[in-house]
Tab-separated table of C-alpha atoms in Angstrom:
chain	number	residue	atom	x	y	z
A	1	UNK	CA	20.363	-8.195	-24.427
A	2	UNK	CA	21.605	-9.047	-20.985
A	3	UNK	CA	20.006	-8.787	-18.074
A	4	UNK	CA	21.290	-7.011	-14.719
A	5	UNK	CA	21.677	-8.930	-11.442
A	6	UNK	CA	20.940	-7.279	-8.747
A	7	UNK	CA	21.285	-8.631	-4.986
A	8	UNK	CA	19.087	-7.812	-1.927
A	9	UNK	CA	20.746	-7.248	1.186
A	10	UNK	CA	18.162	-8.825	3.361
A	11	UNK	CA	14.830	-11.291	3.185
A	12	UNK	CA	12.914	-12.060	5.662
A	13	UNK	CA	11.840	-16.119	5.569
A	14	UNK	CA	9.573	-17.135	8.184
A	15	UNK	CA	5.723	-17.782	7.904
A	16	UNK	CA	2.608	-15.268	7.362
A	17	UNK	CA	1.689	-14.293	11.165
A	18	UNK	CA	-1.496	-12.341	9.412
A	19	UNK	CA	-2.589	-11.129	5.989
A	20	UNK	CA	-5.213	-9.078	4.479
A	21	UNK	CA	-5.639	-7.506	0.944
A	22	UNK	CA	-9.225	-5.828	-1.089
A	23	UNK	CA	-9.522	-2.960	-3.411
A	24	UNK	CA	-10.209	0.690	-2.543
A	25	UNK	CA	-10.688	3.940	-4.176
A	26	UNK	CA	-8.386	6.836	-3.539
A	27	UNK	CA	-9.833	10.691	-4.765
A	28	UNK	CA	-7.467	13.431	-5.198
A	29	UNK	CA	-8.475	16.455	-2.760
A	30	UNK	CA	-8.209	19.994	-3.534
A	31	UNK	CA	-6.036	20.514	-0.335
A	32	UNK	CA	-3.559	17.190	-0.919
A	33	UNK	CA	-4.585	15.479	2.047
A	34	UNK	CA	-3.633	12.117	2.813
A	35	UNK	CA	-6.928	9.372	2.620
A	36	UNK	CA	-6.824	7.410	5.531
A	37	UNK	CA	-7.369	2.950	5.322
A	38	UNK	CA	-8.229	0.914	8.083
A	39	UNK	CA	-7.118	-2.720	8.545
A	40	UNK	CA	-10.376	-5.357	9.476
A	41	UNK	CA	-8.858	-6.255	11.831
A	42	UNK	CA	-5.520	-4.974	14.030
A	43	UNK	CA	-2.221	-6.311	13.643
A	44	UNK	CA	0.059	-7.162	16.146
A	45	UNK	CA	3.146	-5.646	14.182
A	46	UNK	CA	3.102	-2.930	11.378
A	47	UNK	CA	2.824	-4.858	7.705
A	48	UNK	CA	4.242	-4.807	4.889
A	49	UNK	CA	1.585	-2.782	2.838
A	50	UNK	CA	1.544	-2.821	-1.464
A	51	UNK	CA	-0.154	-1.118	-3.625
A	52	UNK	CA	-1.254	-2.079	-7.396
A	53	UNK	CA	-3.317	0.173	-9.236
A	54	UNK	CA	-5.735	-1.073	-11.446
A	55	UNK	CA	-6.258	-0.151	-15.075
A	56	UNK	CA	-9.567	0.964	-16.239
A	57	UNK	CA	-9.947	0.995	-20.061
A	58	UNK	CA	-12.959	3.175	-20.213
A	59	UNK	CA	-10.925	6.113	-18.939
A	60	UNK	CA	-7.928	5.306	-20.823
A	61	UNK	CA	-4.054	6.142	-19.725
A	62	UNK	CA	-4.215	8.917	-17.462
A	63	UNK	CA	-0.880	9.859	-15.644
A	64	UNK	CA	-1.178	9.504	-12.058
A	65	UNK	CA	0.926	8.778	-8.596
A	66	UNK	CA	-0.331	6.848	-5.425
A	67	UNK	CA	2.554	6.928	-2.635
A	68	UNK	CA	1.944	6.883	1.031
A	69	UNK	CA	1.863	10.043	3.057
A	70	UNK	CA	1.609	10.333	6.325
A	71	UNK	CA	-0.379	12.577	8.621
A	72	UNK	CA	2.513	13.905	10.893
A	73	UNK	CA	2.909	10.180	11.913
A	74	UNK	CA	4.008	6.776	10.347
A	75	UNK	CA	2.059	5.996	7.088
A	76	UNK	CA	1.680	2.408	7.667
A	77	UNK	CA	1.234	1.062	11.339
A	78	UNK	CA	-1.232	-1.624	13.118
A	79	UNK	CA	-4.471	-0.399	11.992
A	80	UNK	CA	-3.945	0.907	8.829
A	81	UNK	CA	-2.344	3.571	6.003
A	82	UNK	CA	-3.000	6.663	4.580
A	83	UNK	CA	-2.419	7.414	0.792
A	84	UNK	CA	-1.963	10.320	-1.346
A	85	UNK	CA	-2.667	10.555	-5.148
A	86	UNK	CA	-1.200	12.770	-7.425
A	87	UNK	CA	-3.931	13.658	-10.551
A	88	UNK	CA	-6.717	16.113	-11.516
A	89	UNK	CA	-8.537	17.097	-8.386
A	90	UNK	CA	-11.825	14.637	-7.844
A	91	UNK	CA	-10.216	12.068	-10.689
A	92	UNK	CA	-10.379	8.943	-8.555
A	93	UNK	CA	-8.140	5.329	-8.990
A	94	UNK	CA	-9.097	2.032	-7.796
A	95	UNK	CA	-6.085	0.254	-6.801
A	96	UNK	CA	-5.664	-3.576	-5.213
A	97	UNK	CA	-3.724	-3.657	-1.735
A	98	UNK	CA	-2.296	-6.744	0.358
A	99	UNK	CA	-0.831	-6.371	3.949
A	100	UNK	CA	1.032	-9.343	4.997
A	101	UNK	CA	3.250	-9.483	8.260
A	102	UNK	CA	5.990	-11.998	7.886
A	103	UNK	CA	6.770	-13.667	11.088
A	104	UNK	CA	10.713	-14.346	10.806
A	105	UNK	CA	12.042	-18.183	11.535
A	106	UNK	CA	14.370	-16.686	14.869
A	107	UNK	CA	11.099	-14.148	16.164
A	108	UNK	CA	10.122	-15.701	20.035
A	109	UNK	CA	6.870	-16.121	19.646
């Protein structure tokens, strides 16, 4: 079997101007709204914000979605993000996250 190669069209080298990462817990709500997470401490620019869910083998495979969903606004910005989950209503996932704002090599500082 052969793999595909794939090319990105942009990267953005530099060094890490802040980071922050921890685990939360997101709860589907009856009405679908968005559950709102606050940075620690403000950024100067809006990170770049992942998301890993974590596996939990006493519930077993459940089928689920996390995405980001914004309130009428941006979903990621300075002081935080908001989530959505897509499961039973009340199920709740723990999931990892990790902001990190790249400072690129040409940014005047």
């Amino acid at each position: 079997m052969h793999a595909a190669e794939g090319h990105v069209s942009q990267a953005d080298h530099g060094s890490i101007g802040q980071a922050e990462g921890g685990i939360g817990h997101i709860t589907r709500f009856q009405d679908g709204r968005p559950t709102r997470f606050t940075f620690q401490r403000r950024f100067d620019r809006v990170p770049h914000v992942q998301i890993t869910p974590e596996y939990d083998p006493s519930v077993g495979f459940t089928r689920f979605w996390i995405y980001f969903l914004s309130n009428g606004g941006p979903a990621v910005d300075n002081e935080g993000f908001s989530l959505g989950v897509f499961n039973d209503v009340g199920h709740t996932i723990a999931f990892r996250w990790t902001a990190i704002d790249i400072i690129p090599r040409d940014h005047p500082r």
